Coordinates of C-alpha atoms and ligand atoms in Angstrom, one line a residue:
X246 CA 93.0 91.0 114.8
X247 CA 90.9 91.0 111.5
X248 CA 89.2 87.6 110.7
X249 CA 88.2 86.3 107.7
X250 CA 84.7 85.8 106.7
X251 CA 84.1 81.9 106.3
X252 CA 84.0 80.5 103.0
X253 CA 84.7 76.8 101.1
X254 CA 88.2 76.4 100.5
X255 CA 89.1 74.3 97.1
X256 CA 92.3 72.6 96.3
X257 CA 91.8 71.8 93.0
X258 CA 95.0 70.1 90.6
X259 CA 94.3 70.5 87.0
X260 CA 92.7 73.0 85.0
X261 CA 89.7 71.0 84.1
X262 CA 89.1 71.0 87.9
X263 CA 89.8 74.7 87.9
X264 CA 87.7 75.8 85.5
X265 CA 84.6 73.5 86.5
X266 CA 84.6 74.9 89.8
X267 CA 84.6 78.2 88.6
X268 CA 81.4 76.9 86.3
X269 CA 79.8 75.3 89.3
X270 CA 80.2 78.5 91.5
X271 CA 80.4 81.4 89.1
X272 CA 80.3 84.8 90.9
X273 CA 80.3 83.3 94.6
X274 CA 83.6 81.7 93.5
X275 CA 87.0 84.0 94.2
X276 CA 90.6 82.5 92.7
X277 CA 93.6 82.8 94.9
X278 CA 96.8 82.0 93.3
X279 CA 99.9 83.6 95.8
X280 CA 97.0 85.5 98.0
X281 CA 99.4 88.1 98.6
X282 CA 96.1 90.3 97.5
X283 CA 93.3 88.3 98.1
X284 CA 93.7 87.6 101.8
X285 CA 94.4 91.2 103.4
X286 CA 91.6 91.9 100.9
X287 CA 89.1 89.7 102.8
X288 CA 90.4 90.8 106.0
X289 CA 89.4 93.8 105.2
X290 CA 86.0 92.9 104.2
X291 CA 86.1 93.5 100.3
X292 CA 84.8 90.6 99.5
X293 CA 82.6 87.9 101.0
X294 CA 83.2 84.7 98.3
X295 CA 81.2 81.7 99.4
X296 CA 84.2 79.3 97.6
X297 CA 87.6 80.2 97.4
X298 CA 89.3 78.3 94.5
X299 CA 93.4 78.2 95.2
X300 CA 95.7 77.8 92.5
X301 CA 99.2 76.9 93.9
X302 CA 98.3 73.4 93.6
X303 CA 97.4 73.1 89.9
X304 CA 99.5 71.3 87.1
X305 CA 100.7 73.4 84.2
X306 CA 100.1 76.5 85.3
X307 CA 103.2 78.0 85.7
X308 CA 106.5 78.7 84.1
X309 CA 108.5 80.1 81.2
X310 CA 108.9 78.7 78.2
X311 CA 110.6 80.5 74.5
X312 CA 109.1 79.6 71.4
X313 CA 110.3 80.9 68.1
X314 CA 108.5 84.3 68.1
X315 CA 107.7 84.9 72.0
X316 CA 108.1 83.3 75.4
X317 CA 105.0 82.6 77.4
X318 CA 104.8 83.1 81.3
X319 CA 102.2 80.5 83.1
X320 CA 99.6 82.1 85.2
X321 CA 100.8 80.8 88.5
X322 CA 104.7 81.7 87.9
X323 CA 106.1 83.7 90.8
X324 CA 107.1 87.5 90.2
X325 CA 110.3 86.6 91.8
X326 CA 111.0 83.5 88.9
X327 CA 110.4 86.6 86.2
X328 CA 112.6 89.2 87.6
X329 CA 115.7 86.4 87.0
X330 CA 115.0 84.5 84.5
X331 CA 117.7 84.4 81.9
X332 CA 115.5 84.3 78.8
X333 CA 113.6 86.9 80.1
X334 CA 116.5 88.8 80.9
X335 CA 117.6 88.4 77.3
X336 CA 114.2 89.2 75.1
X337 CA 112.4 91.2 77.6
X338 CA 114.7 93.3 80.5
X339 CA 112.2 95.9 81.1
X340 CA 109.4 92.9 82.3
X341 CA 112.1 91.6 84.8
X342 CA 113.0 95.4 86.0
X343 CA 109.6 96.2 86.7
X344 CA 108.9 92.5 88.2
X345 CA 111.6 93.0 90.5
X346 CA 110.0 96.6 91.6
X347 CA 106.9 94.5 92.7
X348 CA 106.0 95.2 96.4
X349 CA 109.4 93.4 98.2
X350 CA 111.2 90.6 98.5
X351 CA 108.6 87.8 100.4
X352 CA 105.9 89.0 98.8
X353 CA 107.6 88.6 95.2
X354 CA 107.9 85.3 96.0
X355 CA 104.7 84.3 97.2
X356 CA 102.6 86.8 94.0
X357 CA 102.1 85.5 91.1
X358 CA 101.9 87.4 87.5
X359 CA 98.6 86.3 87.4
X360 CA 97.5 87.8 90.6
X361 CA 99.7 90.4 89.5
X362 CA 97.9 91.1 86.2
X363 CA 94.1 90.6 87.8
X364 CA 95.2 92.9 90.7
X365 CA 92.1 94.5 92.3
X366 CA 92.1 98.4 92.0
X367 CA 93.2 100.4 94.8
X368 CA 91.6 103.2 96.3
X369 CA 92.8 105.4 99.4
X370 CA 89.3 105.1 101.0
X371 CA 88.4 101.5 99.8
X372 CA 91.9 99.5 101.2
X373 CA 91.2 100.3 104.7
X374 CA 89.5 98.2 107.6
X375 CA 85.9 97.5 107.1
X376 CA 85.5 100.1 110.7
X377 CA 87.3 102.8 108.9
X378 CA 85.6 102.7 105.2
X379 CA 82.0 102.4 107.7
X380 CA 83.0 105.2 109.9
X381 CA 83.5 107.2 106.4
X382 CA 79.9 105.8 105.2
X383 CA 81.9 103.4 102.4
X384 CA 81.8 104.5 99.3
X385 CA 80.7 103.4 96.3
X386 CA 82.9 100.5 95.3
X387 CA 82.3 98.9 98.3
X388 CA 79.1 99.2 100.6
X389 CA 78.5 102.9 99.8
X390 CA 77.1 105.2 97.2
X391 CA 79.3 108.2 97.2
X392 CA 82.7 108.7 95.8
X393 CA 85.3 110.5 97.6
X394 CA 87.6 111.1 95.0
X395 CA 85.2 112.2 92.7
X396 CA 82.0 113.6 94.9
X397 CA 79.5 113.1 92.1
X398 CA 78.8 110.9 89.8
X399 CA 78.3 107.2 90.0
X400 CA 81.9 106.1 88.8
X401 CA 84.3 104.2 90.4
X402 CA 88.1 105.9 89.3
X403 CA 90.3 103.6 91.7
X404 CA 93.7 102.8 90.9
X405 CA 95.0 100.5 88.1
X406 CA 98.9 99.1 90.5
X407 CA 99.8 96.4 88.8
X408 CA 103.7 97.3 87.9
X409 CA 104.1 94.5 85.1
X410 CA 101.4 95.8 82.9
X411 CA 102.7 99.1 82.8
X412 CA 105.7 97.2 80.9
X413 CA 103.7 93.9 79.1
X414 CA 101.5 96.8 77.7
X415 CA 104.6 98.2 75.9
X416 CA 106.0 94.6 75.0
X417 CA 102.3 94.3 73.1
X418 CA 101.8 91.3 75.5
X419 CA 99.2 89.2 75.0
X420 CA 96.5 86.9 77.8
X421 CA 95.1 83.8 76.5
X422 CA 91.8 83.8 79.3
X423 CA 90.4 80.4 79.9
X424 CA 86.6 79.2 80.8
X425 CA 84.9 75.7 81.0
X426 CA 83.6 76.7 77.5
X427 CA 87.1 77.4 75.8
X428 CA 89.7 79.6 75.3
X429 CA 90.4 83.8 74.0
X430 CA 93.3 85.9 73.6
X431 CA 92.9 89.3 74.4
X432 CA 96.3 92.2 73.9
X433 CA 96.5 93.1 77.5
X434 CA 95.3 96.3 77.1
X435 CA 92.0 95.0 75.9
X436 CA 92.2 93.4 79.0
X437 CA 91.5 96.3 81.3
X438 CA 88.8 98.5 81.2
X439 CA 87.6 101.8 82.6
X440 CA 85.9 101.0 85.3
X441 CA 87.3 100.8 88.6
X442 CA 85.0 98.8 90.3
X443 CA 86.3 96.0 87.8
X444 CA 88.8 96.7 85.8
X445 CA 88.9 93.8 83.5
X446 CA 86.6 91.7 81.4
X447 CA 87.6 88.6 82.9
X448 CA 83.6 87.0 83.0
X449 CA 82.8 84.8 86.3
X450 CA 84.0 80.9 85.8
X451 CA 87.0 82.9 83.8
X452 CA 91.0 82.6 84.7
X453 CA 94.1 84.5 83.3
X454 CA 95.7 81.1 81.9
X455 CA 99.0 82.9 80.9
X456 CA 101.2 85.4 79.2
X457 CA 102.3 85.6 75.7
X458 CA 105.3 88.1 75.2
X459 CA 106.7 89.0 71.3
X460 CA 110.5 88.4 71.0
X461 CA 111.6 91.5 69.2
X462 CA 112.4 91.8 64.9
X463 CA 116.0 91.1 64.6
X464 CA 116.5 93.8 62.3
X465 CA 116.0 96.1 65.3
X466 CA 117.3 96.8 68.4
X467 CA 114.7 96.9 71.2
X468 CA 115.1 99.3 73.9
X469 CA 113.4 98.8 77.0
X470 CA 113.0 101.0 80.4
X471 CA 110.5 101.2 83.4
X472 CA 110.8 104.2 86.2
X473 CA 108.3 104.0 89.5
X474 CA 107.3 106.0 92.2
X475 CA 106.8 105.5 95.5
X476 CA 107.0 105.8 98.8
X477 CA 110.1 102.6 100.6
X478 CA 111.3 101.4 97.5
X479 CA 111.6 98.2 99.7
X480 CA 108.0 97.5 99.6
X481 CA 105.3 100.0 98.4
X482 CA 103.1 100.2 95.7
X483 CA 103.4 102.7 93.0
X484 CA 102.2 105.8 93.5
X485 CA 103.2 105.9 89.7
X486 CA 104.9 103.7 87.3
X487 CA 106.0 104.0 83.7
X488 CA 107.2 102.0 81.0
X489 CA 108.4 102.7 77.2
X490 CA 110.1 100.6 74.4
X491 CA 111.9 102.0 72.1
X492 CA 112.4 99.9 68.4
X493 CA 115.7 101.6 67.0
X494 CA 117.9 101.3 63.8
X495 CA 121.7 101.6 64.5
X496 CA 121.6 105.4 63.9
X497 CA 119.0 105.6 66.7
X498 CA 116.3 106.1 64.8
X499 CA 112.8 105.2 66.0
X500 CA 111.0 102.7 64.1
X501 CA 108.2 102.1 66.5
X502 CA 107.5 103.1 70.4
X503 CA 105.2 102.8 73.1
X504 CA 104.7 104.5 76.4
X505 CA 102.4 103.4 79.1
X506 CA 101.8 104.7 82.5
X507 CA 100.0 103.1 85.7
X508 CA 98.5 103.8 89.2
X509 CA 96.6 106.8 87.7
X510 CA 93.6 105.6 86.8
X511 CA 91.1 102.3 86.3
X512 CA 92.8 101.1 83.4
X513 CA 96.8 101.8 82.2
X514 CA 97.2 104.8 80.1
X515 CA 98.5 104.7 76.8
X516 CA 100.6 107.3 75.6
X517 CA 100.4 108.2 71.8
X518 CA 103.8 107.8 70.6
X519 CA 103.3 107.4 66.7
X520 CA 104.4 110.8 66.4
X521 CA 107.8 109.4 68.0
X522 CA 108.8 107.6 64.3
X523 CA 111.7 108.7 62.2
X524 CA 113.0 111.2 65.2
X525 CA 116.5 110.3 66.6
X526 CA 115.9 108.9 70.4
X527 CA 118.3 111.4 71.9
X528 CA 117.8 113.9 75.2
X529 CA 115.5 116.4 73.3
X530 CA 113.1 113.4 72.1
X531 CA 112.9 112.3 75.7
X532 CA 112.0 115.7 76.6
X533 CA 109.5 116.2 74.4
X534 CA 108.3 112.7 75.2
X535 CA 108.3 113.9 78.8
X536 CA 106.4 116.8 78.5
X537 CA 103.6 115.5 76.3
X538 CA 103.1 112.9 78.6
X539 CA 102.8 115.7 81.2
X540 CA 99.7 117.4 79.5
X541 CA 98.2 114.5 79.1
X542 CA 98.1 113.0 82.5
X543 CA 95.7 114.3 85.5
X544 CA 96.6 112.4 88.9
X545 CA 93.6 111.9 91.2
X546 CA 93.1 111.8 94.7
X547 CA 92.6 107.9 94.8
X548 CA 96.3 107.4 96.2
X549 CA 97.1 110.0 99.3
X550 CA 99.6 112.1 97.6
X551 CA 99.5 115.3 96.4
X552 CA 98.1 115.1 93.0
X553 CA 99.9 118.4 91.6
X554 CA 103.0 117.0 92.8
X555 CA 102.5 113.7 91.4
X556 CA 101.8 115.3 88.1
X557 CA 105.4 116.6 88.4
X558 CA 106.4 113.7 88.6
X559 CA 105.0 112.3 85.7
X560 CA 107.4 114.3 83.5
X561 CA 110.7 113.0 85.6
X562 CA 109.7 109.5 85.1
X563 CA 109.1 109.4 81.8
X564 CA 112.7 110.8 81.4
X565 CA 114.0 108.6 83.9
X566 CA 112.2 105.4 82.0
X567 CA 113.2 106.4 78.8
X568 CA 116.9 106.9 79.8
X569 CA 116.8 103.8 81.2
X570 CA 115.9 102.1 77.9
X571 CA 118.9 104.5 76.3
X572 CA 121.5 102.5 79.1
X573 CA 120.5 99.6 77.8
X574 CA 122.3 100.5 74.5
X575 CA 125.2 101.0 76.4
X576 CA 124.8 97.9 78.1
X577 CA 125.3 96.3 74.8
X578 CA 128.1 98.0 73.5
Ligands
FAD80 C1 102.5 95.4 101.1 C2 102.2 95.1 99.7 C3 102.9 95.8 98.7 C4 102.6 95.5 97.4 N1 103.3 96.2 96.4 C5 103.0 96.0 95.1 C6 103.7 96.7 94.1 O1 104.6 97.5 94.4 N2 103.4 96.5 92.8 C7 102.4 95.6 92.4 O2 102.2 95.4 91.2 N3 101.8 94.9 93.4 C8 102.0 95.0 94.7 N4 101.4 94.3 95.7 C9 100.3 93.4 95.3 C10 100.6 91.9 95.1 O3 101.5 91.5 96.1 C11 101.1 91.6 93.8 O4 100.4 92.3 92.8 C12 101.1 90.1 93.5 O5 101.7 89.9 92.2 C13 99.7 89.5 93.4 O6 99.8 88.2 93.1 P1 99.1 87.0 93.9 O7 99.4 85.7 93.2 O8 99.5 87.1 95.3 O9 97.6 87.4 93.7 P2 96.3 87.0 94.6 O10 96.3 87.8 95.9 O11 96.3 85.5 94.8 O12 95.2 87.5 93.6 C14 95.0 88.8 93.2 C15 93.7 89.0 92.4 O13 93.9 88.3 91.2 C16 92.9 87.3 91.0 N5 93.6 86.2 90.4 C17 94.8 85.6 90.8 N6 95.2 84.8 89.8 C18 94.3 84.8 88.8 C19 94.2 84.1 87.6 N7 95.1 83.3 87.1 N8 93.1 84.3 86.8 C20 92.2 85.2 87.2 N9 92.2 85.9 88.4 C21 93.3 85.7 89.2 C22 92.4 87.0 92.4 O14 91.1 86.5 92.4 C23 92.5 88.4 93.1 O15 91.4 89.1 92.7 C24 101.7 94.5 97.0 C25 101.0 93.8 98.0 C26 101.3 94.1 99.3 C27 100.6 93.3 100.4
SF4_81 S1 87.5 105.9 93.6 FE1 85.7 106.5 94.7 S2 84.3 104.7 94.5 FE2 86.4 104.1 93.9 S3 87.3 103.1 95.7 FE3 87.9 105.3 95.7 S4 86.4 106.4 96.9 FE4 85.6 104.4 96.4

């Protein structure tokens, strides 16, 4: 059986009580909000927090509220409460499509978006048993100095998984961050970084407060579709996803687009879509679509697939999110 390492376990109930803790304890503090991560995380010895700071108990964290111009998702919501809620249903399918492609059905419930957004990388030598990564010699995210995946250098490239920022990052989401010493808003993307030994800028005594999603122009029609690979579509963790948006005219015409993709690298890719405005979103524009993304995408070793293969399957799903976000239309019809 693995054991956790002891640590201090807090129970705090506001933010002001959140937030001081994470002052008082800085790095030697770790947050837990549905733990679905967390805990086989320090089972397997990825961490060693002296305080563990939970969140489930906190006022005001969670839930979904519209305002005139976006609807904002609380920190502690549930991935579960995202993938049916009505209003995000309404402004923002693709969120609740890719929410509901989140690991399975218990875990949705228990993970939070926050947890969901602050995921730690993942790495086919780093999420293993502390006895397999030492009989390896670790590596260099964890205990070690080598990369596997890489074998030189001193850079970390483990896995960005987090299947609702493949799709916030095309909604142009926005995180406010909170600290005992005030408040920012980042664009999610700005978020994450390069670096996967931490992906994000969140500082130590920091939390993801919550989620700010743009409604869309009502002079357009927003067209929204997410595609992921992987293994038991019951359960597992992308071994790729994808997301696009598509902002459209009546005739089809693109007015604006994004296309993100996830579990290749550290931090989500963007794909450069400007050159996607004024062409007609129709089969040829997805192909092209498809096979630029292609060209620009080099799968690594960090998640135990064939990377050649999974670079074919970069091209079929980016067709298969983008005519996704073409059903939509016909949804509406
Ligand atoms: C078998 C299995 C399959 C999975 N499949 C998928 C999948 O397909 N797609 C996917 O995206 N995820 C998957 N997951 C990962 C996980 O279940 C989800 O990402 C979940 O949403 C994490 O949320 P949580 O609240 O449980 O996070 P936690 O485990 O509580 O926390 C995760 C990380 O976020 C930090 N954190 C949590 N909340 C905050 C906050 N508000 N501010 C700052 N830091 C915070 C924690 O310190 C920790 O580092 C899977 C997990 C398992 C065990
Ligand atoms: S990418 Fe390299 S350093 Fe990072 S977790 Fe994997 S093996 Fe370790």
């Amino acid at each position: 059986m693995l054991r956790m390492q002891p640590f201090t376990a807090h129970y705090p109930t506001t933010l002001d009580d959140v937030t001081a803790l994470l002052d008082a304890h800085g790095a030697s503090a770790m947050i837990c909000a549905g733990g679905t991560d967390v805990v086989p995380n320090l089972k397997h010895e990825l961490f060693a927090p002296e305080h563990v700071i939970h969140l489930a108990h906190v006022h005001g964290l969670h839930g979904i509220t519209e305002h005139s111009d976006k609807i904002t998702i609380g920190s502690t919501t549930t991935i579960d409460a995202i993938a049916s809620n009505n209003l995000l249903q309404t402004h923002a399918p693709g969120l609740c499509d890719a929410a509901s492609h989140v690991a399975g059905p218990q875990l949705r419930r228990m993970g939070t978006l926050g947890g969901n957004l602050c995921l730690d990388t993942r790495c086919l030598y780093y999420n293993q048993t502390y006895f397999w990564r030492e009989a390896l010699g670790f590596c260099l995210k964890k205990d070690g100095t080598t990369c596997h995946v890489t074998q030189t250098g001193k850079r970390c490239v483990a896995a960005s998984s987090n299947d609702t920022a493949t799709m916030l990052i095309c909604l142009d989401a926005k995180v406010d961050l909170v600290a005992k010493s005030g408040l920012r808003t980042l664009s999610l993307i700005d978020f994450y970084k390069a670096d996967g030994m931490k992906n994000n800028v969140l500082s130590p005594g920091e939390l993801l407060l919550r989620v700010h999603v743009p409604k869309a122009d009502s002079t357009i029609k927003r067209l929204e579709g997410f595609a992921k690979l992987r293994h038991r579509s019951s359960i597992d963790y992308p071994m790729l996803s994808v997301g696009v948006r598509f902002d459209v005219d009546d005739d089809l015409q693109i007015k604006n687009a994004r296309a993100t993709l996830n579990a290749l690298a550290a931090k989500p890719k963007v794909i450069q879509t400007d050159w996607l405005t004024g062409i007609r979103l129709d089969e040829a524009t997805i192909n092209q679509l498809a096979d630029y993304t292609y060209a620009r995408c080099t799968p690594l070793t960090n998640i135990c697939d064939d990377p050649d293969w999974r670079k074919e399957m970069v091209r079929v799903y980016m067709k298969r999110a983008c005519q996704n976000a073409l059903a939509r239309l016909e949804a509406r019809a």
